Coordinates of N, CA, C and O in Angstrom, one line a residue:
X28 N 0.9 -1.2 0.0 CA 0.0 0.0 0.0 C 0.9 1.2 0.0 O 1.8 1.4 0.8
X29 N 0.6 2.1 -0.9 CA 1.5 3.3 -1.0 C 0.7 4.6 -0.7 O -0.5 4.5 -0.2
X30 N 1.3 5.7 -0.8 CA 0.7 7.0 -0.5 C -0.6 7.2 -1.2 O -1.6 7.7 -0.7
X31 N -0.6 6.8 -2.5 CA -1.9 7.1 -3.3 C -3.0 6.2 -2.8 O -4.1 6.7 -2.7
X32 N -2.7 4.9 -2.4 CA -3.8 4.1 -1.9 C -4.3 4.7 -0.6 O -5.5 4.7 -0.3
X33 N -3.4 5.2 0.2 CA -3.8 5.8 1.5 C -4.7 7.1 1.3 O -5.7 7.3 2.0
X34 N -4.4 7.8 0.2 CA -5.2 9.0 -0.1 C -6.6 8.6 -0.6 O -7.6 9.2 -0.2
X35 N -6.6 7.5 -1.4 CA -7.9 7.0 -1.9 C -8.7 6.6 -0.7 O -9.9 6.9 -0.6
X36 N -8.2 5.8 0.2 CA -8.9 5.3 1.4 C -9.4 6.5 2.2 O -10.5 6.5 2.7
X37 N -8.5 7.5 2.5 CA -8.9 8.6 3.3 C -10.1 9.4 2.6 O -11.0 9.7 3.3
X38 N -10.0 9.6 1.3 CA -11.1 10.3 0.7 C -12.4 9.5 0.7 O -13.5 10.0 0.9
X39 N -12.3 8.2 0.5 CA -13.5 7.3 0.5 C -14.2 7.3 1.9 O -15.4 7.2 2.0
X40 N -13.3 7.3 2.9 CA -13.9 7.3 4.3 C -14.6 8.6 4.5 O -15.7 8.6 5.2
X41 N -14.2 9.7 4.0 CA -14.8 11.0 4.2 C -16.1 11.2 3.3 O -17.0 11.8 3.7
X42 N -16.0 10.6 2.1 CA -17.0 10.8 1.1 C -17.2 9.6 0.3 O -16.7 9.5 -0.8
X43 N -17.9 8.6 0.9 CA -18.1 7.3 0.2 C -18.8 7.4 -1.1 O -18.7 6.5 -1.9
X44 N -19.5 8.5 -1.4 CA -20.3 8.6 -2.6 C -19.6 9.4 -3.7 O -20.1 9.7 -4.7
X45 N -18.3 9.7 -3.5 CA -17.5 10.5 -4.4 C -17.5 9.7 -5.8 O -17.4 8.5 -5.8
X46 N -17.6 10.4 -6.9 CA -17.5 9.7 -8.2 C -16.0 9.3 -8.4 O -15.1 9.9 -7.9
X47 N -15.9 8.3 -9.2 CA -14.5 7.9 -9.6 C -13.8 9.0 -10.3 O -12.6 9.2 -10.1
X48 N -14.5 9.8 -11.1 CA -13.9 10.9 -11.8 C -13.3 11.9 -10.8 O -12.1 12.3 -10.9
X49 N -14.1 12.3 -9.8 CA -13.6 13.2 -8.8 C -12.5 12.6 -7.9 O -11.6 13.3 -7.6
X50 N -12.7 11.4 -7.6 CA -11.6 10.7 -6.8 C -10.3 10.7 -7.5 O -9.3 11.0 -7.0
X51 N -10.4 10.3 -8.8 CA -9.2 10.2 -9.6 C -8.5 11.6 -9.7 O -7.3 11.7 -9.6
X52 N -9.3 12.6 -9.9 CA -8.8 14.0 -10.0 C -8.1 14.4 -8.7 O -7.0 14.9 -8.7
X53 N -8.7 14.0 -7.5 CA -8.1 14.4 -6.2 C -6.8 13.7 -5.9 O -5.9 14.2 -5.2
X54 N -6.6 12.4 -6.4 CA -5.4 11.7 -6.2 C -4.5 11.7 -7.4 O -3.4 11.1 -7.4
X55 N -4.8 12.5 -8.4 CA -4.0 12.7 -9.6 C -3.7 11.4 -10.3 O -2.5 11.1 -10.6
X56 N -4.8 10.7 -10.6 CA -4.6 9.5 -11.4 C -5.6 9.6 -12.6 O -6.6 10.3 -12.5
X57 N -5.5 8.7 -13.6 CA -6.5 8.6 -14.6 C -7.7 7.8 -14.0 O -7.5 7.1 -13.0
X58 N -8.8 8.0 -14.5 CA -10.0 7.3 -14.0 C -9.8 5.8 -14.0 O -10.1 5.1 -13.0
X59 N -9.3 5.3 -15.1 CA -9.1 3.8 -15.1 C -8.1 3.3 -14.1 O -8.3 2.3 -13.5
X60 N -7.0 4.0 -13.9 CA -6.0 3.6 -12.9 C -6.6 3.7 -11.5 O -6.3 2.9 -10.6
X61 N -7.4 4.8 -11.2 CA -8.0 5.0 -9.9 C -9.0 3.8 -9.7 O -9.0 3.3 -8.6
X62 N -9.8 3.5 -10.7 CA -10.8 2.5 -10.5 C -10.1 1.1 -10.3 O -10.6 0.3 -9.4
X63 N -9.0 0.9 -10.9 CA -8.2 -0.4 -10.7 C -7.7 -0.4 -9.3 O -7.8 -1.5 -8.6
X64 N -7.2 0.7 -8.8 CA -6.7 0.7 -7.4 C -7.9 0.5 -6.4 O -7.7 -0.3 -5.4
X65 N -9.0 1.1 -6.6 CA -10.2 0.9 -5.7 C -10.6 -0.5 -5.7 O -10.8 -1.2 -4.7
X66 N -10.7 -1.1 -6.9 CA -11.1 -2.6 -7.0 C -10.0 -3.5 -6.3 O -10.4 -4.4 -5.7
X67 N -8.7 -3.1 -6.5 CA -7.7 -3.9 -5.8 C -7.8 -3.8 -4.3 O -7.7 -4.8 -3.5
X68 N -8.1 -2.6 -3.8 CA -8.3 -2.4 -2.3 C -9.6 -3.2 -1.8 O -9.6 -3.7 -0.7
X69 N -10.6 -3.2 -2.7 CA -11.8 -4.0 -2.3 C -11.5 -5.4 -2.3 O -11.9 -6.2 -1.4
X70 N -10.8 -5.9 -3.3 CA -10.5 -7.4 -3.4 C -9.6 -7.8 -2.3 O -9.7 -9.0 -1.8
X71 N -8.7 -6.9 -1.9 CA -7.8 -7.3 -0.8 C -8.5 -7.2 0.6 O -7.9 -7.6 1.6
X72 N -9.7 -6.7 0.6 CA -10.4 -6.6 1.9 C -10.1 -5.4 2.7 O -10.5 -5.2 3.8
X73 N -9.3 -4.5 2.1 CA -9.0 -3.2 2.8 C -10.2 -2.4 2.9 O -10.6 -1.8 3.9
X74 N -10.9 -2.2 1.7 CA -12.2 -1.6 1.7 C -13.3 -2.7 1.8 O -13.4 -3.5 0.9
X75 N -14.0 -2.7 2.9 CA -14.9 -3.8 3.2 C -16.3 -3.5 2.7 O -17.2 -4.4 2.7
X76 N -16.6 -2.3 2.4 CA -18.0 -2.0 2.0 C -18.2 -0.5 2.1 O -17.3 0.3 2.4
X77 N -19.4 -0.1 1.7 CA -19.8 1.3 1.7 C -21.2 1.4 2.4 O -22.0 0.5 2.2
X78 N -21.4 2.4 3.2 CA -22.7 2.6 3.9 C -22.9 4.0 4.2 O -22.0 4.8 4.3
X79 N -24.2 4.3 4.5 CA -24.6 5.6 4.9 C -24.4 5.7 6.5 O -24.6 4.7 7.2
X80 N -24.0 6.9 7.0 CA -23.9 7.1 8.4 C -25.3 7.7 8.8 O -25.7 8.7 8.3
X81 N -26.0 6.9 9.7 CA -27.4 7.3 10.0 C -27.5 7.7 11.5 O -26.8 7.1 12.3
X82 N -28.3 8.6 11.7 CA -28.6 9.1 13.1 C -29.6 8.1 13.8 O -30.7 8.0 13.4
X83 N -29.1 7.3 14.7 CA -29.9 6.3 15.4 C -31.1 6.9 16.0 O -32.2 6.3 15.9
X84 N -31.0 8.0 16.7 CA -32.1 8.6 17.4 C -33.2 9.0 16.3 O -34.4 8.9 16.6
X85 N -32.8 9.4 15.2 CA -33.8 9.8 14.1 C -34.7 8.6 13.7 O -35.8 8.7 13.2
X86 N -34.1 7.4 13.9 CA -34.8 6.1 13.6 C -35.5 5.5 14.8 O -36.0 4.4 14.7
X87 N -35.5 6.2 15.9 CA -36.2 5.7 17.1 C -35.3 5.0 18.0 O -35.8 4.4 19.0
X88 N -34.0 4.9 17.8 CA -33.0 4.2 18.7 C -32.2 5.3 19.5 O -31.0 5.5 19.3
X89 N -32.9 6.0 20.4 CA -32.3 7.0 21.1 C -31.6 6.6 22.4 O -31.1 7.4 23.2
X90 N -31.5 5.3 22.6 CA -31.0 4.7 23.9 C -29.9 3.8 23.5 O -30.1 2.8 22.7
X91 N -28.7 4.0 24.0 CA -27.5 3.2 23.7 C -26.9 2.6 25.0 O -26.8 3.4 25.9
X92 N -26.6 1.4 24.9 CA -26.0 0.7 26.1 C -24.7 0.0 25.7 O -24.7 -0.7 24.7
X93 N -23.7 0.1 26.6 CA -22.5 -0.8 26.4 C -22.7 -1.9 27.4 O -22.9 -1.7 28.6
X94 N -22.6 -3.1 26.9 CA -22.8 -4.3 27.7 C -21.5 -5.1 27.8 O -20.9 -5.4 26.7
X95 N -21.0 -5.3 29.0 CA -19.8 -6.1 29.2 C -20.2 -7.5 29.5 O -21.0 -7.7 30.5
X96 N -19.8 -8.5 28.7 CA -20.2 -9.9 28.9 C -19.1 -10.7 29.3 O -18.0 -10.6 28.7
X97 N -19.3 -11.6 30.3 CA -18.3 -12.6 30.7 C -18.9 -13.9 30.5 O -20.1 -14.2 30.8
X98 N -18.1 -14.8 29.8 CA -18.6 -16.1 29.5 C -18.3 -17.1 30.6 O -17.3 -16.9 31.3
X99 N -19.1 -18.2 30.7 CA -18.9 -19.2 31.7 C -17.8 -20.2 31.4 O -17.2 -20.8 32.2
X100 N -17.5 -20.3 30.1 CA -16.6 -21.3 29.6 C -15.9 -20.8 28.3 O -16.6 -20.3 27.5
X101 N -14.6 -21.1 28.1 CA -14.0 -20.6 26.9 C -14.5 -21.2 25.6 O -14.4 -20.6 24.6
X102 N -15.0 -22.4 25.7 CA -15.4 -23.1 24.5 C -16.8 -22.6 24.0 O -17.3 -23.0 22.9
X103 N -17.4 -21.6 24.6 CA -18.7 -21.0 24.2 C -18.5 -19.9 23.2 O -19.5 -19.4 22.7
X104 N -17.3 -19.5 22.9 CA -17.0 -18.3 22.0 C -17.7 -18.4 20.7 O -18.3 -17.5 20.3
X105 N -17.5 -19.5 20.0 CA -18.1 -19.6 18.6 C -19.6 -19.5 18.6 O -20.2 -18.8 17.9
X106 N -20.2 -20.2 19.6 CA -21.6 -20.2 19.7 C -22.1 -18.8 20.1 O -23.1 -18.3 19.6
X107 N -21.4 -18.2 21.0 CA -21.8 -16.9 21.5 C -21.7 -15.9 20.4 O -22.6 -15.0 20.1
X108 N -20.6 -15.9 19.6 CA -20.4 -15.0 18.4 C -21.6 -15.2 17.5 O -22.1 -14.2 17.0
X109 N -22.0 -16.4 17.2 CA -23.1 -16.6 16.2 C -24.4 -16.1 16.8 O -25.2 -15.5 16.0
X110 N -24.6 -16.2 18.1 CA -25.8 -15.7 18.7 C -25.9 -14.2 18.7 O -26.9 -13.6 18.4
X111 N -24.7 -13.6 18.9 CA -24.7 -12.1 18.9 C -25.1 -11.6 17.5 O -25.8 -10.6 17.4
X112 N -24.6 -12.2 16.5 CA -24.9 -11.8 15.1 C -26.4 -11.9 14.7 O -26.8 -11.2 13.8
X113 N -27.1 -12.6 15.5 CA -28.6 -12.8 15.2 C -29.4 -11.7 15.9 O -30.6 -11.7 15.7
X114 N -28.8 -10.9 16.8 CA -29.6 -9.9 17.5 C -29.5 -8.5 16.8 O -28.4 -7.9 16.9
X115 N -30.5 -8.1 16.1 CA -30.4 -6.8 15.3 C -30.0 -5.6 16.2 O -29.4 -4.7 15.7
X116 N -30.4 -5.6 17.4 CA -30.1 -4.4 18.3 C -28.6 -4.3 18.7 O -28.2 -3.3 19.2
X117 N -27.9 -5.4 18.5 CA -26.5 -5.4 18.7 C -25.8 -4.9 17.5 O -25.8 -5.5 16.4
X118 N -25.3 -3.7 17.6 CA -24.7 -3.0 16.4 C -23.2 -3.1 16.3 O -22.6 -2.8 15.3
X119 N -22.6 -3.6 17.4 CA -21.1 -3.8 17.4 C -20.8 -4.7 18.6 O -21.4 -4.6 19.6
X120 N -19.8 -5.6 18.4 CA -19.3 -6.4 19.5 C -17.9 -6.7 19.3 O -17.4 -7.0 18.2
X121 N -17.1 -6.6 20.4 CA -15.7 -6.9 20.3 C -15.3 -7.9 21.4 O -15.8 -7.8 22.5
X122 N -14.5 -8.9 21.0 CA -14.0 -9.9 22.0 C -12.8 -9.2 22.6 O -11.9 -8.7 21.9
X123 N -12.6 -9.3 23.9 CA -11.6 -8.7 24.6 C -10.6 -9.7 25.3 O -11.0 -10.8 25.5
X124 N -9.4 -9.3 25.6 CA -8.5 -10.1 26.4 C -8.9 -9.9 27.8 O -9.3 -8.8 28.2
X125 N -8.8 -11.0 28.6 CA -9.1 -10.9 30.0 C -10.6 -10.8 30.3 O -11.4 -11.2 29.5
X126 N -10.9 -10.2 31.4 CA -12.3 -10.1 31.8 C -12.7 -8.6 31.8 O -11.9 -7.8 32.2
X127 N -13.9 -8.3 31.3 CA -14.9 -9.1 30.7 C -14.4 -9.7 29.3 O -13.4 -9.2 28.8
X128 N -15.1 -10.6 28.8 CA -14.8 -11.3 27.6 C -15.2 -10.5 26.3 O -14.6 -10.6 25.3
X129 N -16.3 -9.7 26.5 CA -16.8 -9.0 25.3 C -17.3 -7.6 25.7 O -17.8 -7.4 26.9
X130 N -17.2 -6.7 24.8 CA -17.9 -5.3 24.8 C -18.9 -5.3 23.7 O -18.5 -5.5 22.5
X131 N -20.1 -5.1 24.1 CA -21.2 -5.2 23.1 C -22.0 -3.9 23.1 O -22.3 -3.3 24.2
X132 N -22.2 -3.3 21.9 CA -22.9 -2.0 21.8 C -24.3 -2.4 21.3 O -24.6 -3.0 20.3
X133 N -25.3 -1.9 22.1 CA -26.7 -2.2 21.9 C -27.5 -0.9 21.8 O -27.3 0.0 22.5
X134 N -28.4 -0.9 20.8 CA -29.3 0.3 20.7 C -30.8 -0.2 20.9 O -31.1 -1.4 20.7
X135 N -31.5 0.7 21.5 CA -33.0 0.4 21.7 C -33.7 1.8 21.8 O -33.1 2.8 21.8
X136 N -35.0 1.7 21.8 CA -35.8 2.9 21.8 C -35.7 3.6 23.1 O -35.6 4.9 23.2
X137 N -35.7 2.9 24.2 CA -35.7 3.5 25.6 C -35.3 2.4 26.6 O -35.0 1.3 26.2
X138 N -35.3 2.8 27.9 CA -34.9 1.9 28.9 C -35.8 0.7 29.0 O -35.3 -0.4 29.2
X139 N -37.1 0.9 28.9 CA -38.0 -0.2 28.9 C -37.7 -1.3 27.8 O -37.8 -2.5 28.1
X140 N -37.5 -0.8 26.6 CA -37.3 -1.7 25.5 C -35.9 -2.4 25.7 O -35.8 -3.6 25.4
X141 N -34.9 -1.7 26.3 CA -33.6 -2.4 26.6 C -33.8 -3.5 27.6 O -33.3 -4.6 27.5
X142 N -34.6 -3.1 28.7 CA -34.9 -4.1 29.7 C -35.5 -5.4 29.2 O -35.2 -6.5 29.5
X143 N -36.5 -5.2 28.3 CA -37.1 -6.4 27.6 C -36.1 -7.2 26.9 O -36.1 -8.4 26.9
X144 N -35.3 -6.5 26.1 CA -34.2 -7.2 25.3 C -33.3 -7.9 26.3 O -32.9 -9.1 26.0
X145 N -32.9 -7.3 27.3 CA -32.0 -7.9 28.3 C -32.6 -9.1 28.9 O -31.9 -10.2 28.9
X146 N -33.8 -9.0 29.3 CA -34.4 -10.2 30.0 C -34.9 -11.3 29.1 O -34.9 -12.5 29.5
X147 N -35.2 -11.0 27.8 CA -35.7 -12.0 26.9 C -34.6 -12.6 26.0 O -34.8 -13.7 25.5
X148 N -33.5 -11.8 25.8 CA -32.5 -12.3 24.8 C -31.1 -12.3 25.4 O -30.5 -13.4 25.4
X149 N -30.6 -11.2 25.9 CA -29.2 -11.1 26.3 C -28.8 -12.1 27.4 O -27.7 -12.7 27.3
X150 N -29.6 -12.2 28.4 CA -29.2 -13.1 29.5 C -29.3 -14.6 29.1 O -28.7 -15.4 29.8
X151 N -29.9 -14.8 28.0 CA -30.1 -16.2 27.5 C -29.1 -16.5 26.4 O -29.1 -17.6 25.8
X152 N -28.2 -15.6 26.1 CA -27.2 -15.9 25.1 C -26.3 -17.1 25.6 O -26.0 -17.2 26.8
X153 N -25.9 -18.0 24.7 CA -25.1 -19.2 25.1 C -23.8 -18.9 25.8 O -23.0 -18.1 25.3
X154 N -23.6 -19.5 26.9 CA -22.4 -19.4 27.6 C -22.2 -18.2 28.5 O -21.2 -18.0 29.1
X155 N -23.3 -17.4 28.7 CA -23.2 -16.2 29.5 C -23.1 -16.5 30.9 O -24.0 -17.2 31.5
X156 N -22.1 -16.0 31.6 CA -22.0 -16.1 33.1 C -22.5 -14.8 33.7 O -23.1 -14.8 34.7
X157 N -22.2 -13.7 33.1 CA -22.6 -12.4 33.6 C -22.6 -11.3 32.6 O -21.8 -11.3 31.6
X158 N -23.5 -10.3 32.8 CA -23.6 -9.1 32.0 C -23.6 -7.9 32.9 O -24.2 -7.9 34.0
X159 N -22.9 -6.9 32.4 CA -22.9 -5.6 33.1 C -23.2 -4.5 32.1 O -22.4 -4.3 31.2
X160 N -24.2 -3.8 32.3 CA -24.7 -2.7 31.4 C -24.3 -1.3 31.9 O -24.5 -1.0 33.0
X161 N -23.9 -0.5 30.9 CA -23.6 0.9 31.2 C -24.3 1.7 30.1 O -24.1 1.5 28.9
X162 N -25.1 2.6 30.6 CA -25.9 3.5 29.7 C -25.0 4.6 29.1 O -24.3 5.2 29.9
X163 N -25.1 4.8 27.8 CA -24.3 5.8 27.2 C -25.0 7.2 27.4 O -26.2 7.3 27.1
X164 N -24.3 8.1 28.1 CA -24.9 9.4 28.3 C -24.8 10.3 27.1 O -25.7 11.0 26.8
X165 N -23.6 10.3 26.5 CA -23.4 11.2 25.3 C -22.3 10.6 24.5 O -21.3 10.0 25.0
X166 N -22.4 10.7 23.2 CA -21.3 10.3 22.3 C -20.3 11.4 22.2 O -20.6 12.4 21.5
X167 N -19.2 11.4 22.8 CA -18.2 12.5 22.8 C -17.4 12.5 21.5 O -17.1 13.6 21.1
X168 N -17.2 11.4 20.9 CA -16.5 11.3 19.6 C -17.3 10.4 18.8 O -17.4 9.2 19.1
X169 N -17.8 10.9 17.7 CA -18.6 10.1 16.8 C -17.7 9.2 16.0 O -16.5 9.5 15.8
X170 N -18.2 8.1 15.5 CA -17.3 7.2 14.6 C -16.7 8.1 13.5 O -17.4 8.9 12.9
X171 N -15.4 7.9 13.3 CA -14.7 8.7 12.3 C -13.8 7.9 11.5 O -13.5 6.7 11.9
X172 N -13.3 8.5 10.4 CA -12.3 7.7 9.6 C -11.1 7.3 10.4 O -10.7 8.0 11.3
X173 N -10.5 6.2 9.9 CA -9.2 5.8 10.5 C -8.1 6.8 10.2 O -8.2 7.5 9.1
X174 N -7.1 7.0 11.1 CA -6.0 7.9 10.8 C -5.3 7.4 9.5 O -5.3 6.3 9.2
X175 N -4.5 8.3 9.0 CA -3.8 8.0 7.7 C -2.8 6.9 7.8 O -2.7 6.0 7.0
X176 N -2.0 6.9 8.9 CA -1.0 5.8 9.1 C -0.9 5.4 10.5 O -1.0 6.3 11.4
X177 N -0.7 4.1 10.8 CA -0.5 3.7 12.2 C 0.8 4.3 12.7 O 1.7 4.6 12.0
X178 N 0.8 4.6 14.0 CA 1.9 5.3 14.6 C 3.2 4.6 14.4 O 4.3 5.2 14.4
X179 N 3.2 3.3 14.3 CA 4.5 2.5 14.1 C 5.1 2.8 12.7 O 6.3 2.6 12.5
X180 N 4.3 3.4 11.8 CA 4.8 3.8 10.5 C 5.3 5.2 10.4 O 5.8 5.6 9.4
X181 N 5.0 6.0 11.4 CA 5.4 7.4 11.4 C 6.9 7.5 11.7 O 7.4 6.7 12.4
X182 N 7.5 8.5 11.1 CA 8.9 8.7 11.4 C 9.2 9.0 12.9 O 8.3 9.6 13.5
X183 N 10.3 8.6 13.4 CA 10.6 8.8 14.8 C 10.7 10.3 15.1 O 11.1 11.1 14.2
X184 N 10.5 10.7 16.3 CA 10.6 12.2 16.6 C 12.1 12.6 16.5 O 13.0 11.8 16.7
X185 N 12.3 13.8 16.1 CA 13.7 14.3 16.0 C 14.4 14.3 17.3 O 13.8 14.5 18.4
X186 N 15.7 14.0 17.3 CA 16.5 13.9 18.5 C 16.6 15.3 19.1 O 16.8 16.3 18.4
X187 N 16.6 15.4 20.4 CA 16.8 16.7 21.1 C 18.3 17.1 21.0 O 19.1 16.2 21.2
X188 N 18.5 18.3 20.9 CA 19.9 18.8 20.8 C 20.3 19.5 22.0 O 19.6 20.0 22.8

């Protein structure tokens, strides 16, 4: 991946609906070369898809909860992962090192609907030993594009004189 690929990725993260013509112009490539690079990035799995960023509250999901899940046994991971994928209100889940085992992001209309989901679905997920819920008060940083380069690729700081 070179500087041009990184520019393409940065622009697509900011404006996923940019035309290939505009994208090519901004990265100073021909349209065909730009299209080939985008296709290569897609084929390599660097670009995994395109989607609209939607206001959850505008769709009636004004309540967000972070759920920390601890499993009762290590061999429940595969089954637990599959069960998480089946719950539409779970919009993100990460497996963690140590305890808790998972961080799960859940949306619902309000506290009552979250309580129903918790009691009818979440506590019954396979292998669950415990759940700890934290209500999100405010999203301080909204999801944003990835930085241009990981810090390990940045040049080292200049030596002090």
